[in-house]
């Protein structure tokens, strides 16, 4: 590791320890990735068999893509990974240093240093597990128009272990959080960590939140089996219209009606009492929220086409705003308003980024 990285790592860890008395209200657990983002043409997508709007895990044939993206003149490096995106947005919405925290596995390299610095600047506490033998994960974000294709190289992110969660300082984060969130992508990495967090949330009264994240998670039987296993512990379930339809298809529900799907997901029995809230986002259409079988619609903020820069991270940003409001014990209607606001800001920027200034939003 370079001297600069070592100094940065020590400084970030020291700052995080210094902020240790101010426990985070929201904890994210996921796959930290450095987004390598640029505008591309269809020729590049075709070269690597990528689809605009698609999300895939990188195979051997995709490996040259990452070097090719890194050499592009317009390339941007942004702290990413779905869960980390949502946590950073929630932190920006809350504007209280240390209100959020995040766990995931990174390497001991400059990519990790870049992400740590980004989170530190945003006010997010990092509790990264360090795997010195594996590079930090990255995601090629190929932007075509306002759509994007995501190709993920998990690398170190794939090596997260439950033992890291069980370390006393990290268990404190789990046990003192009011909201714990994972994107579904973490299912491919550490289901035992997710189960531990969900059971701790049940004990503490925290809200355990999960995102279905991508159709492949429901189409691969072991991943789908885990979703069904943990669903009775999930207080808030997020997905978009495609993921909702895929879930219904894999369950054999024979309906693509989103209100029907949201309702059925909301009434899957809880293992800990209470009732589940299901939130289905639909791009430019209102979000659907189902609770105890009752469905309500919640408007998003419609923007003129010329203001749309990049839809990458819009769903993550919606969740971030929603969770920020949820951590303040606000009703679902207010959570949806906060989500709509944060998503409307993020789509006006490249990648899941936001202005340096505070949000023009009052809880």
C-alpha positions in Angstrom: 0.0 0.0 0.0 1.2 3.5 -0.8 2.2 5.9 2.0 -0.6 8.2 1.0 -3.1 5.4 1.4 -1.7 4.4 4.8 -1.9 7.9 6.1 -5.5 8.3 4.7 -6.5 4.9 6.2 -5.2 5.8 9.6 -6.8 9.3 9.5 -10.2 8.0 8.5 -10.1 5.2 11.1 -9.1 7.7 13.8 -11.8 10.1 12.8 -14.4 7.3 12.9 -13.2 6.3 16.3 -13.4 9.9 17.5 -17.0 10.0 16.3 -17.8 6.7 18.1 -19.9 8.3 20.8 -22.4 9.6 18.3 -23.9 6.2 17.2 -25.3 6.0 13.7 -29.1 5.8 13.4 -28.8 4.0 10.0 -26.5 1.1 9.2 -25.9 -0.2 5.7 -24.3 -3.6 5.0 -23.3 -4.3 1.5 -20.8 -4.6 -1.3 -18.5 -1.5 -1.5 -17.5 -0.8 -5.1 -15.7 2.0 -6.8 -17.8 3.0 -9.8 -15.7 3.6 -13.0 -18.2 5.7 -14.9 -18.3 7.2 -18.4 -20.5 7.9 -21.3 -20.2 5.1 -23.9 -21.6 4.2 -27.3 -23.7 1.1 -28.2 -20.6 -0.4 -29.9 -18.9 -0.8 -26.5 -22.0 -2.4 -25.0 -22.2 -4.8 -27.9 -18.5 -5.7 -27.7 -18.9 -7.0 -24.1 -22.5 -8.3 -24.5 -24.0 -5.7 -22.2 -27.5 -4.3 -22.3 -28.5 -0.8 -21.6 -30.3 -0.9 -18.2 -28.8 -4.2 -17.3 -27.0 -5.2 -14.1 -24.6 -8.2 -14.2 -21.7 -9.8 -12.3 -18.5 -9.7 -14.4 -17.4 -12.9 -16.1 -13.9 -13.6 -17.5 -14.9 -12.1 -20.9 -15.8 -8.8 -19.2 -12.4 -8.3 -17.4 -10.8 -6.2 -20.2 -13.8 -3.8 -19.9 -12.5 -2.3 -16.6 -9.1 -1.4 -18.0 -10.8 0.0 -21.1 -13.1 2.2 -19.0 -10.2 3.4 -16.8 -8.4 4.6 -19.9 -11.3 6.7 -21.2 -10.6 10.5 -21.1 -14.0 11.3 -19.5 -13.8 8.6 -16.8 -15.1 9.4 -13.3 -14.4 7.4 -10.1 -17.3 7.5 -7.6 -17.8 5.6 -4.3 -20.5 3.1 -5.3 -22.3 -0.2 -4.6 -26.1 0.0 -4.2 -26.1 0.0 -0.4 -23.3 2.5 0.0 -25.1 4.8 -2.5 -28.2 4.7 -0.4 -26.3 5.3 2.9 -24.4 8.3 1.4 -27.6 9.8 0.2 -29.3 9.3 3.6 -26.3 11.0 5.2 -26.5 14.0 2.8 -30.3 14.3 3.5 -29.7 14.2 7.3 -26.8 16.6 7.4 -25.6 15.2 10.8 -22.1 13.8 10.8 -22.0 10.2 11.9 -25.8 9.7 11.5 -25.1 6.8 9.2 -22.6 3.9 9.1 -21.6 1.3 6.5 -19.9 -2.1 6.5 -18.5 -4.0 3.6 -15.2 -5.6 2.5 -12.5 -3.7 0.6 -8.9 -4.3 -0.4 -5.8 -2.5 0.9 -5.3 -0.2 -2.1 -5.9 3.2 -3.6 -9.5 2.3 -4.6 -10.4 1.7 -1.0 -8.6 4.9 0.0 -10.7 6.8 -2.5 -14.0 5.3 -1.1 -13.0 6.0 2.5 -12.2 9.6 1.7 -15.5 10.0 -0.1 -17.5 8.6 2.8 -15.5 10.6 5.3 -16.2 13.8 3.4 -19.9 12.9 3.3 -20.0 12.2 7.1 -20.6 8.4 6.8 -18.8 6.3 9.4 -17.0 3.4 7.7 -16.5 0.0 9.3 -14.8 -1.6 6.4 -13.3 -5.1 6.7 -9.9 -5.1 5.0 -8.7 -8.0 2.8 -5.1 -7.2 2.0 -4.9 -10.1 -0.5 -7.7 -9.0 -2.8 -8.3 -5.8 -4.8 -11.2 -3.5 -3.9 -14.3 -4.3 -6.0 -15.3 -2.0 -8.9 -18.3 -1.5 -11.2 -18.1 -0.4 -14.8 -20.9 2.1 -15.2 -21.5 2.4 -19.0 -23.8 5.3 -19.5 -25.7 5.5 -22.8 -28.0 8.5 -22.9 -29.7 8.6 -19.5 -29.6 4.8 -19.2 -26.8 2.7 -17.9 -25.4 -0.8 -17.9 -23.7 -2.0 -14.8 -21.0 -4.7 -14.8 -19.7 -5.5 -11.4 -16.3 -7.0 -10.3 -17.0 -7.9 -6.7 -13.3 -8.8 -5.8 -12.8 -8.0 -2.1 -16.5 -7.2 -1.6 -17.1 -10.9 -2.1 -15.0 -11.8 1.0 -17.0 -10.1 3.7 -17.3 -12.4 6.8 -19.8 -12.5 9.7 -16.8 -12.4 12.1 -16.3 -8.8 11.1 -19.9 -8.0 12.2 -19.3 -9.8 15.5 -16.3 -7.5 16.5 -17.5 -5.5 19.5 -17.3 -2.1 17.9 -19.3 -3.3 14.9 -21.9 -5.2 17.0 -22.4 -1.9 18.8 -23.3 -0.3 15.4 -25.7 -3.1 14.7 -27.4 -3.1 18.1 -27.7 0.7 18.3 -29.0 1.4 14.8 -32.6 2.3 14.4 -32.6 1.2 10.7 -30.5 -1.5 9.1 -30.4 -1.8 5.3 -29.0 -4.1 2.7 -29.4 -4.2 -1.0 -30.2 -7.7 -2.3 -26.7 -7.9 -3.9 -25.3 -8.6 -0.5 -27.2 -12.0 -0.6 -24.5 -13.2 -3.0 -21.8 -12.5 -0.4 -22.9 -13.0 3.3 -26.3 -14.2 4.1 -25.2 -15.2 7.6 -24.3 -11.5 8.3 -27.8 -10.5 7.0 -29.5 -13.0 9.2 -27.5 -11.8 12.3 -28.4 -8.2 11.5 -32.1 -9.0 11.0 -32.3 -11.0 14.3 -30.5 -8.2 16.2 -33.0 -5.7 14.7 -35.8 -7.9 16.0 -34.3 -7.7 19.5 -33.6 -4.0 19.5 -36.8 -2.9 17.7 -34.9 -1.5 14.7 -36.4 -1.6 11.3 -34.7 -4.2 9.0 -34.9 -3.2 5.4 -34.1 -5.1 2.2 -34.0 -4.3 -1.5 -34.7 -7.0 -4.1 -32.2 -5.0 -6.3 -32.0 -7.1 -9.5 -34.0 -9.8 -11.3 -31.2 -12.4 -11.3 -31.4 -12.6 -7.5 -34.9 -14.1 -7.9 -34.0 -16.2 -10.9 -31.1 -18.0 -9.2 -32.7 -20.6 -6.9 -30.3 -20.3 -3.8 -30.6 -16.5 -3.8 -34.4 -16.7 -4.2 -34.5 -19.3 -1.4 -32.7 -16.8 1.0 -35.1 -14.0 0.1 -38.0 -16.2 1.1 -36.2 -17.2 4.3 -35.4 -13.7 5.4 -38.7 -12.0 4.2 -40.5 -12.7 7.6 -37.8 -10.6 9.3 -38.0 -7.7 6.8 -39.9 -4.6 7.9 -39.5 -2.6 4.7 -39.0 -4.2 1.3 -38.0 -2.1 -1.7 -38.0 -3.0 -5.4 -38.7 -1.6 -8.8 -41.4 -2.7 -11.2 -39.2 -5.2 -13.0 -38.0 -6.8 -9.8 -41.5 -7.0 -8.5 -42.8 -8.7 -11.7 -39.8 -11.1 -11.6 -40.6 -12.1 -8.0 -44.2 -12.8 -8.9 -43.2 -14.8 -11.9 -40.8 -17.0 -9.9 -43.5 -17.5 -7.3 -46.0 -18.6 -10.0 -48.4 -15.8 -9.1 -49.4 -15.4 -12.8 -49.9 -11.7 -12.5 -47.9 -8.6 -13.4 -50.3 -6.3 -11.6 -48.0 -4.3 -9.3 -50.7 -3.5 -6.7 -51.5 -7.2 -6.5 -47.8 -8.1 -6.1 -47.2 -5.4 -3.5 -50.2 -6.5 -1.5 -49.1 -10.2 -1.5 -45.6 -9.3 -0.5 -46.9 -7.1 2.3 -49.0 -9.9 3.8 -46.3 -12.6 3.9 -46.4 -13.3 7.7 -43.8 -11.7 9.9 -41.7 -13.8 12.2 -41.5 -11.1 14.9 -44.9 -9.4 15.0 -45.8 -6.2 13.2 -46.5 -5.7 9.5 -44.3 -5.3 6.5 -44.3 -2.2 4.3 -43.5 -2.8 0.6 -42.3 0.0 -1.6 -42.3 -0.4 -5.4 -40.7 2.4 -7.5 -41.7 2.8 -11.1 -39.3 5.2 -12.7 -41.3 8.2 -13.7 -44.6 6.9 -12.3 -45.8 7.1 -8.7 -44.3 4.8 -6.1 -46.7 2.1 -4.8 -46.7 1.4 -1.1 -48.5 -1.6 0.4 -49.2 -2.1 4.1 -51.5 -4.7 5.6 -52.9 -5.4 2.1 -53.7 -1.7 1.4 -52.0 0.1 -1.5 -51.3 3.8 -1.8 -49.6 5.8 -4.6 -47.0 8.4 -3.9 -45.9 10.9 -6.6 -42.3 11.3 -7.7 -40.9 14.7 -8.8 -41.2 14.9 -12.6 -38.3 16.7 -14.3 -38.1 17.9 -17.9 -36.0 15.6 -20.1 -33.2 18.2 -20.5 -32.6 18.1 -16.8 -32.0 14.3 -16.7 -28.3 13.6 -16.7 -28.0 10.0 -15.5 -30.6 7.6 -14.0 -27.7 5.6 -12.4 -28.4 5.4 -8.7 -32.0 7.0 -8.9 -33.4 3.9 -7.1 -30.6 3.9 -4.5 -31.2 7.6 -3.9 -34.9 7.1 -3.4 -34.2 4.5 -0.7 -31.6 6.9 0.8 -34.1 9.7 1.2 -36.8 7.3 2.5 -34.4 5.8 5.1 -33.4 9.2 6.3 -37.0 10.1 7.0 -37.7 6.6 8.5 -34.8 7.1 11.0 -36.6 10.2 12.2 -39.8 8.1 12.8 -41.7 10.0 10.2 -44.8 8.4 8.5 -44.5 6.5 5.2 -46.0 9.4 3.3 -43.1 11.7 4.5 -40.6 9.0 3.8 -41.8 8.7 0.2 -41.6 12.5 -0.2 -38.0 12.5 1.0 -37.2 9.6 -1.4 -38.8 11.4 -4.3 -36.8 14.6 -3.5 -33.4 12.8 -3.2 -34.0 10.8 -6.4 -34.9 14.0 -8.3 -31.6 15.6 -7.3 -29.4 12.6 -8.0 -30.7 12.1 -11.6 -29.5 15.6 -12.4 -25.9 14.6 -11.7 -23.5 12.0 -13.2 -23.5 8.8 -11.1 -24.9 8.6 -7.6 -23.6 12.0 -6.6 -25.2 15.1 -5.0 -24.3 18.8 -4.6 -21.7 19.9 -2.1 -24.4 22.1 -0.6 -27.1 20.9 1.9 -30.4 19.6 0.4 -33.1 22.1 -0.2 -35.4 19.9 1.9 -36.9 20.2 5.4 -38.1 17.1 7.3 
